[in-house]
Amino acid sequence: MSALGEAFRAAQNTNQVFDQTVTRCLGINQTDLLAMDLLERKGRITAGELAREMGLTTGAVTSVVDRLERKGYAQRIRDEADRRRVLVELTQKAREEVGKIFGPLAEDWREYMSRRTTAELELILDFMRGANQLVVCHVQRVMGGDGRRPARSDRAGREK
């Protein structure tokens, strides 16, 4: 099991190095890249929703969105259903620039996964979801949540 833990840590570190390289290419910081990733995955959302997803204050997210707007990577738009609300979304420029960087990686990732069986991919997905939930619980703990470790079923992603 220690080999699995080491492999997981190495993958996280490699992903972080890749993200740092991407931020240099785009001329942004890692917080901005996280915001762009969330906007890409979630679509149009409010700054408040973005703040919650990122674990930041709304004031901090205002600065993030300002920086992304200056770069041409995000824009604020009025919610057509409620004109008082302002939504944030990625621009076409952001999608194109990110696509140039992540597109080849996504192609290689799809090819790599095609070598796995459906059962193997389902097991990996279960592991990743459980590992993510475990980290989410500890982010909350470190940020001043209740300080309790999640129940074993929550930490593992399934009952033990």
JSON list of C-alpha atoms in Angstrom, two decimals:
[
{"chain": "A", "resi": 1, "resn": "MET", "atom": "CA", "xyz": [0.00, 0.00, 0.00]},
{"chain": "A", "resi": 2, "resn": "SER", "atom": "CA", "xyz": [2.88, 2.40, 0.54]},
{"chain": "A", "resi": 3, "resn": "ALA", "atom": "CA", "xyz": [3.70, 2.10, -3.18]},
{"chain": "A", "resi": 4, "resn": "LEU", "atom": "CA", "xyz": [0.16, 3.24, -4.03]},
{"chain": "A", "resi": 5, "resn": "GLY", "atom": "CA", "xyz": [0.46, 6.21, -1.68]},
{"chain": "A", "resi": 6, "resn": "GLU", "atom": "CA", "xyz": [3.80, 7.16, -3.22]},
{"chain": "A", "resi": 7, "resn": "ALA", "atom": "CA", "xyz": [2.41, 6.83, -6.75]},
{"chain": "A", "resi": 8, "resn": "PHE", "atom": "CA", "xyz": [-0.58, 9.00, -5.81]},
{"chain": "A", "resi": 9, "resn": "ARG", "atom": "CA", "xyz": [1.68, 11.68, -4.30]},
{"chain": "A", "resi": 10, "resn": "ALA", "atom": "CA", "xyz": [3.99, 11.58, -7.34]},
{"chain": "A", "resi": 11, "resn": "ALA", "atom": "CA", "xyz": [0.99, 12.03, -9.66]},
{"chain": "A", "resi": 12, "resn": "GLN", "atom": "CA", "xyz": [-0.24, 14.99, -7.59]},
{"chain": "A", "resi": 13, "resn": "ASN", "atom": "CA", "xyz": [3.21, 16.58, -7.73]},
{"chain": "A", "resi": 14, "resn": "THR", "atom": "CA", "xyz": [3.49, 16.02, -11.48]},
{"chain": "A", "resi": 15, "resn": "ASN", "atom": "CA", "xyz": [0.04, 17.55, -11.98]},
{"chain": "A", "resi": 16, "resn": "GLN", "atom": "CA", "xyz": [1.11, 20.55, -9.92]},
{"chain": "A", "resi": 17, "resn": "VAL", "atom": "CA", "xyz": [4.26, 21.02, -12.03]},
{"chain": "A", "resi": 18, "resn": "PHE", "atom": "CA", "xyz": [2.13, 20.76, -15.18]},
{"chain": "A", "resi": 19, "resn": "ASP", "atom": "CA", "xyz": [-0.31, 23.35, -13.80]},
{"chain": "A", "resi": 20, "resn": "GLN", "atom": "CA", "xyz": [2.61, 25.69, -12.95]},
{"chain": "A", "resi": 21, "resn": "THR", "atom": "CA", "xyz": [3.86, 25.33, -16.52]},
{"chain": "A", "resi": 22, "resn": "VAL", "atom": "CA", "xyz": [0.38, 26.09, -17.85]},
{"chain": "A", "resi": 23, "resn": "THR", "atom": "CA", "xyz": [0.08, 29.20, -15.68]},
{"chain": "A", "resi": 24, "resn": "ARG", "atom": "CA", "xyz": [3.38, 30.51, -17.04]},
{"chain": "A", "resi": 25, "resn": "CYS", "atom": "CA", "xyz": [2.17, 29.91, -20.62]},
{"chain": "A", "resi": 26, "resn": "LEU", "atom": "CA", "xyz": [-1.12, 31.70, -19.96]},
{"chain": "A", "resi": 27, "resn": "GLY", "atom": "CA", "xyz": [0.42, 34.50, -17.88]},
{"chain": "A", "resi": 28, "resn": "ILE", "atom": "CA", "xyz": [-1.77, 33.79, -14.84]},
{"chain": "A", "resi": 29, "resn": "ASN", "atom": "CA", "xyz": [-1.34, 32.30, -11.38]},
{"chain": "A", "resi": 30, "resn": "GLN", "atom": "CA", "xyz": [-2.53, 28.95, -10.00]},
{"chain": "A", "resi": 31, "resn": "THR", "atom": "CA", "xyz": [-5.56, 30.47, -8.28]},
{"chain": "A", "resi": 32, "resn": "ASP", "atom": "CA", "xyz": [-6.66, 31.92, -11.61]},
{"chain": "A", "resi": 33, "resn": "LEU", "atom": "CA", "xyz": [-6.13, 28.55, -13.31]},
{"chain": "A", "resi": 34, "resn": "LEU", "atom": "CA", "xyz": [-8.29, 26.87, -10.68]},
{"chain": "A", "resi": 35, "resn": "ALA", "atom": "CA", "xyz": [-11.02, 29.43, -11.34]},
{"chain": "A", "resi": 36, "resn": "MET", "atom": "CA", "xyz": [-10.76, 28.80, -15.08]},
{"chain": "A", "resi": 37, "resn": "ASP", "atom": "CA", "xyz": [-11.03, 25.05, -14.51]},
{"chain": "A", "resi": 38, "resn": "LEU", "atom": "CA", "xyz": [-14.13, 25.49, -12.35]},
{"chain": "A", "resi": 39, "resn": "LEU", "atom": "CA", "xyz": [-15.72, 27.81, -14.90]},
{"chain": "A", "resi": 40, "resn": "GLU", "atom": "CA", "xyz": [-14.98, 25.32, -17.66]},
{"chain": "A", "resi": 41, "resn": "ARG", "atom": "CA", "xyz": [-16.52, 22.45, -15.70]},
{"chain": "A", "resi": 42, "resn": "LYS", "atom": "CA", "xyz": [-19.51, 24.30, -14.21]},
{"chain": "A", "resi": 43, "resn": "GLY", "atom": "CA", "xyz": [-20.28, 26.88, -16.91]},
{"chain": "A", "resi": 44, "resn": "ARG", "atom": "CA", "xyz": [-21.71, 30.27, -15.99]},
{"chain": "A", "resi": 45, "resn": "ILE", "atom": "CA", "xyz": [-21.81, 30.76, -12.23]},
{"chain": "A", "resi": 46, "resn": "THR", "atom": "CA", "xyz": [-21.95, 33.69, -9.85]},
{"chain": "A", "resi": 47, "resn": "ALA", "atom": "CA", "xyz": [-18.82, 35.03, -8.18]},
{"chain": "A", "resi": 48, "resn": "GLY", "atom": "CA", "xyz": [-20.27, 33.81, -4.87]},
{"chain": "A", "resi": 49, "resn": "GLU", "atom": "CA", "xyz": [-20.58, 30.26, -6.22]},
{"chain": "A", "resi": 50, "resn": "LEU", "atom": "CA", "xyz": [-17.03, 30.47, -7.57]},
{"chain": "A", "resi": 51, "resn": "ALA", "atom": "CA", "xyz": [-15.82, 31.68, -4.16]},
{"chain": "A", "resi": 52, "resn": "ARG", "atom": "CA", "xyz": [-17.47, 28.72, -2.40]},
{"chain": "A", "resi": 53, "resn": "GLU", "atom": "CA", "xyz": [-16.03, 26.24, -4.87]},
{"chain": "A", "resi": 54, "resn": "MET", "atom": "CA", "xyz": [-12.54, 27.71, -4.45]},
{"chain": "A", "resi": 55, "resn": "GLY", "atom": "CA", "xyz": [-12.69, 28.16, -0.68]},
{"chain": "A", "resi": 56, "resn": "LEU", "atom": "CA", "xyz": [-12.06, 31.90, -1.03]},
{"chain": "A", "resi": 57, "resn": "THR", "atom": "CA", "xyz": [-13.84, 35.03, 0.06]},
{"chain": "A", "resi": 58, "resn": "THR", "atom": "CA", "xyz": [-16.01, 36.88, -2.43]},
{"chain": "A", "resi": 59, "resn": "GLY", "atom": "CA", "xyz": [-13.53, 39.76, -2.28]},
{"chain": "A", "resi": 60, "resn": "ALA", "atom": "CA", "xyz": [-10.67, 37.48, -3.26]},
{"chain": "A", "resi": 61, "resn": "VAL", "atom": "CA", "xyz": [-12.71, 36.03, -6.12]},
{"chain": "A", "resi": 62, "resn": "THR", "atom": "CA", "xyz": [-13.48, 39.56, -7.34]},
{"chain": "A", "resi": 63, "resn": "SER", "atom": "CA", "xyz": [-9.73, 40.03, -7.75]},
{"chain": "A", "resi": 64, "resn": "VAL", "atom": "CA", "xyz": [-9.44, 36.67, -9.55]},
{"chain": "A", "resi": 65, "resn": "VAL", "atom": "CA", "xyz": [-12.22, 37.58, -11.99]},
{"chain": "A", "resi": 66, "resn": "ASP", "atom": "CA", "xyz": [-10.72, 41.06, -12.52]},
{"chain": "A", "resi": 67, "resn": "ARG", "atom": "CA", "xyz": [-7.37, 39.47, -13.47]},
{"chain": "A", "resi": 68, "resn": "LEU", "atom": "CA", "xyz": [-9.01, 36.96, -15.78]},
{"chain": "A", "resi": 69, "resn": "GLU", "atom": "CA", "xyz": [-11.04, 39.72, -17.45]},
{"chain": "A", "resi": 70, "resn": "ARG", "atom": "CA", "xyz": [-7.89, 41.80, -18.03]},
{"chain": "A", "resi": 71, "resn": "LYS", "atom": "CA", "xyz": [-6.32, 38.77, -19.75]},
{"chain": "A", "resi": 72, "resn": "GLY", "atom": "CA", "xyz": [-9.45, 38.22, -21.83]},
{"chain": "A", "resi": 73, "resn": "TYR", "atom": "CA", "xyz": [-10.09, 34.81, -20.25]},
{"chain": "A", "resi": 74, "resn": "ALA", "atom": "CA", "xyz": [-13.36, 35.54, -18.39]},
{"chain": "A", "resi": 75, "resn": "GLN", "atom": "CA", "xyz": [-16.26, 37.93, -18.59]},
{"chain": "A", "resi": 76, "resn": "ARG", "atom": "CA", "xyz": [-19.05, 39.08, -16.34]},
{"chain": "A", "resi": 77, "resn": "ILE", "atom": "CA", "xyz": [-22.54, 38.98, -17.79]},
{"chain": "A", "resi": 78, "resn": "ARG", "atom": "CA", "xyz": [-25.96, 39.91, -16.41]},
{"chain": "A", "resi": 79, "resn": "ASP", "atom": "CA", "xyz": [-28.25, 37.00, -15.60]},
{"chain": "A", "resi": 80, "resn": "GLU", "atom": "CA", "xyz": [-31.14, 37.28, -18.07]},
{"chain": "A", "resi": 81, "resn": "ALA", "atom": "CA", "xyz": [-33.57, 35.77, -15.53]},
{"chain": "A", "resi": 82, "resn": "ASP", "atom": "CA", "xyz": [-32.52, 38.11, -12.70]},
{"chain": "A", "resi": 83, "resn": "ARG", "atom": "CA", "xyz": [-30.79, 41.28, -13.90]},
{"chain": "A", "resi": 84, "resn": "ARG", "atom": "CA", "xyz": [-29.48, 41.92, -10.36]},
{"chain": "A", "resi": 85, "resn": "ARG", "atom": "CA", "xyz": [-27.27, 38.84, -10.61]},
{"chain": "A", "resi": 86, "resn": "VAL", "atom": "CA", "xyz": [-23.94, 38.85, -12.38]},
{"chain": "A", "resi": 87, "resn": "LEU", "atom": "CA", "xyz": [-22.53, 35.63, -13.76]},
{"chain": "A", "resi": 88, "resn": "VAL", "atom": "CA", "xyz": [-18.95, 34.80, -14.68]},
{"chain": "A", "resi": 89, "resn": "GLU", "atom": "CA", "xyz": [-18.03, 32.70, -17.69]},
{"chain": "A", "resi": 90, "resn": "LEU", "atom": "CA", "xyz": [-14.98, 31.77, -19.72]},
{"chain": "A", "resi": 91, "resn": "THR", "atom": "CA", "xyz": [-14.39, 33.54, -23.00]},
{"chain": "A", "resi": 92, "resn": "GLN", "atom": "CA", "xyz": [-13.79, 31.90, -26.35]},
{"chain": "A", "resi": 93, "resn": "LYS", "atom": "CA", "xyz": [-10.19, 33.11, -26.12]},
{"chain": "A", "resi": 94, "resn": "ALA", "atom": "CA", "xyz": [-9.76, 31.17, -22.86]},
{"chain": "A", "resi": 95, "resn": "ARG", "atom": "CA", "xyz": [-11.25, 28.03, -24.38]},
{"chain": "A", "resi": 96, "resn": "GLU", "atom": "CA", "xyz": [-8.94, 28.28, -27.38]},
{"chain": "A", "resi": 97, "resn": "GLU", "atom": "CA", "xyz": [-5.78, 28.95, -25.37]},
{"chain": "A", "resi": 98, "resn": "VAL", "atom": "CA", "xyz": [-6.53, 26.22, -22.86]},
{"chain": "A", "resi": 99, "resn": "GLY", "atom": "CA", "xyz": [-7.49, 23.84, -25.66]},
{"chain": "A", "resi": 100, "resn": "LYS", "atom": "CA", "xyz": [-4.08, 24.27, -27.28]},
{"chain": "A", "resi": 101, "resn": "ILE", "atom": "CA", "xyz": [-2.42, 23.17, -24.04]},
{"chain": "A", "resi": 102, "resn": "PHE", "atom": "CA", "xyz": [-4.83, 20.57, -22.67]},
{"chain": "A", "resi": 103, "resn": "GLY", "atom": "CA", "xyz": [-6.15, 19.17, -25.98]},
{"chain": "A", "resi": 104, "resn": "PRO", "atom": "CA", "xyz": [-3.14, 16.93, -26.69]},
{"chain": "A", "resi": 105, "resn": "LEU", "atom": "CA", "xyz": [-3.11, 15.76, -23.06]},
{"chain": "A", "resi": 106, "resn": "ALA", "atom": "CA", "xyz": [-6.82, 14.89, -23.29]},
{"chain": "A", "resi": 107, "resn": "GLU", "atom": "CA", "xyz": [-6.19, 12.89, -26.48]},
{"chain": "A", "resi": 108, "resn": "ASP", "atom": "CA", "xyz": [-3.36, 10.95, -24.83]},
{"chain": "A", "resi": 109, "resn": "TRP", "atom": "CA", "xyz": [-5.50, 10.44, -21.72]},
{"chain": "A", "resi": 110, "resn": "ARG", "atom": "CA", "xyz": [-8.35, 8.97, -23.79]},
{"chain": "A", "resi": 111, "resn": "GLU", "atom": "CA", "xyz": [-5.93, 6.63, -25.56]},
{"chain": "A", "resi": 112, "resn": "TYR", "atom": "CA", "xyz": [-4.39, 5.56, -22.26]},
{"chain": "A", "resi": 113, "resn": "MET", "atom": "CA", "xyz": [-7.81, 4.84, -20.75]},
{"chain": "A", "resi": 114, "resn": "SER", "atom": "CA", "xyz": [-8.87, 2.86, -23.82]},
{"chain": "A", "resi": 115, "resn": "ARG", "atom": "CA", "xyz": [-6.35, 0.20, -22.77]},
{"chain": "A", "resi": 116, "resn": "ARG", "atom": "CA", "xyz": [-8.35, -0.45, -19.59]},
{"chain": "A", "resi": 117, "resn": "THR", "atom": "CA", "xyz": [-11.47, -2.54, -19.19]},
{"chain": "A", "resi": 118, "resn": "THR", "atom": "CA", "xyz": [-14.75, -1.02, -18.10]},
{"chain": "A", "resi": 119, "resn": "ALA", "atom": "CA", "xyz": [-14.42, -2.83, -14.77]},
{"chain": "A", "resi": 120, "resn": "GLU", "atom": "CA", "xyz": [-10.92, -1.40, -14.24]},
{"chain": "A", "resi": 121, "resn": "LEU", "atom": "CA", "xyz": [-12.11, 2.11, -15.10]},
{"chain": "A", "resi": 122, "resn": "GLU", "atom": "CA", "xyz": [-15.06, 1.79, -12.71]},
{"chain": "A", "resi": 123, "resn": "LEU", "atom": "CA", "xyz": [-12.69, 0.73, -9.93]},
{"chain": "A", "resi": 124, "resn": "ILE", "atom": "CA", "xyz": [-10.37, 3.65, -10.67]},
{"chain": "A", "resi": 125, "resn": "LEU", "atom": "CA", "xyz": [-13.35, 6.04, -10.73]},
{"chain": "A", "resi": 126, "resn": "ASP", "atom": "CA", "xyz": [-14.54, 4.71, -7.37]},
{"chain": "A", "resi": 127, "resn": "PHE", "atom": "CA", "xyz": [-11.04, 5.16, -5.94]},
{"chain": "A", "resi": 128, "resn": "MET", "atom": "CA", "xyz": [-10.70, 8.71, -7.30]},
{"chain": "A", "resi": 129, "resn": "ARG", "atom": "CA", "xyz": [-14.10, 9.77, -5.98]},
{"chain": "A", "resi": 130, "resn": "GLY", "atom": "CA", "xyz": [-13.33, 8.32, -2.55]},
{"chain": "A", "resi": 131, "resn": "ALA", "atom": "CA", "xyz": [-9.87, 9.90, -2.48]},
{"chain": "A", "resi": 132, "resn": "ASN", "atom": "CA", "xyz": [-11.33, 13.27, -3.50]},
{"chain": "A", "resi": 133, "resn": "GLN", "atom": "CA", "xyz": [-14.00, 13.11, -0.79]},
{"chain": "A", "resi": 134, "resn": "LEU", "atom": "CA", "xyz": [-11.35, 12.27, 1.79]},
{"chain": "A", "resi": 135, "resn": "VAL", "atom": "CA", "xyz": [-9.32, 15.35, 0.81]},
{"chain": "A", "resi": 136, "resn": "VAL", "atom": "CA", "xyz": [-12.44, 17.56, 0.77]},
{"chain": "A", "resi": 137, "resn": "CYS", "atom": "CA", "xyz": [-13.15, 16.53, 4.36]},
{"chain": "A", "resi": 138, "resn": "HIS", "atom": "CA", "xyz": [-9.60, 17.40, 5.40]},
{"chain": "A", "resi": 139, "resn": "VAL", "atom": "CA", "xyz": [-9.72, 20.74, 3.59]},
{"chain": "A", "resi": 140, "resn": "GLN", "atom": "CA", "xyz": [-12.76, 21.55, 5.68]},
{"chain": "A", "resi": 141, "resn": "ARG", "atom": "CA", "xyz": [-10.98, 20.34, 8.83]},
{"chain": "A", "resi": 142, "resn": "VAL", "atom": "CA", "xyz": [-7.90, 22.47, 8.16]},
{"chain": "A", "resi": 143, "resn": "MET", "atom": "CA", "xyz": [-10.02, 25.50, 7.25]},
{"chain": "A", "resi": 144, "resn": "GLY", "atom": "CA", "xyz": [-11.61, 25.35, 10.68]},
{"chain": "A", "resi": 145, "resn": "GLY", "atom": "CA", "xyz": [-14.46, 22.93, 10.25]},
{"chain": "A", "resi": 146, "resn": "ASP", "atom": "CA", "xyz": [-15.52, 20.75, 13.13]},
{"chain": "A", "resi": 147, "resn": "GLY", "atom": "CA", "xyz": [-12.08, 19.12, 13.27]},
{"chain": "A", "resi": 148, "resn": "ARG", "atom": "CA", "xyz": [-13.51, 15.63, 13.14]},
{"chain": "A", "resi": 149, "resn": "ARG", "atom": "CA", "xyz": [-12.27, 13.02, 10.76]},
{"chain": "A", "resi": 150, "resn": "PRO", "atom": "CA", "xyz": [-14.95, 11.88, 8.34]},
{"chain": "A", "resi": 151, "resn": "ALA", "atom": "CA", "xyz": [-16.71, 8.60, 9.12]},
{"chain": "A", "resi": 152, "resn": "ARG", "atom": "CA", "xyz": [-14.90, 5.60, 7.70]},
{"chain": "A", "resi": 153, "resn": "SER", "atom": "CA", "xyz": [-17.61, 5.15, 5.05]},
{"chain": "A", "resi": 154, "resn": "ASP", "atom": "CA", "xyz": [-17.16, 8.78, 3.97]},
{"chain": "A", "resi": 155, "resn": "ARG", "atom": "CA", "xyz": [-13.37, 8.56, 3.93]},
{"chain": "A", "resi": 156, "resn": "ALA", "atom": "CA", "xyz": [-13.28, 5.41, 1.84]},
{"chain": "A", "resi": 157, "resn": "GLY", "atom": "CA", "xyz": [-16.17, 6.29, -0.41]},
{"chain": "A", "resi": 158, "resn": "ARG", "atom": "CA", "xyz": [-18.02, 3.11, 0.60]},
{"chain": "A", "resi": 159, "resn": "GLU", "atom": "CA", "xyz": [-18.93, 1.14, 3.70]},
{"chain": "A", "resi": 160, "resn": "LYS", "atom": "CA", "xyz": [-16.20, -0.90, 5.47]}
]
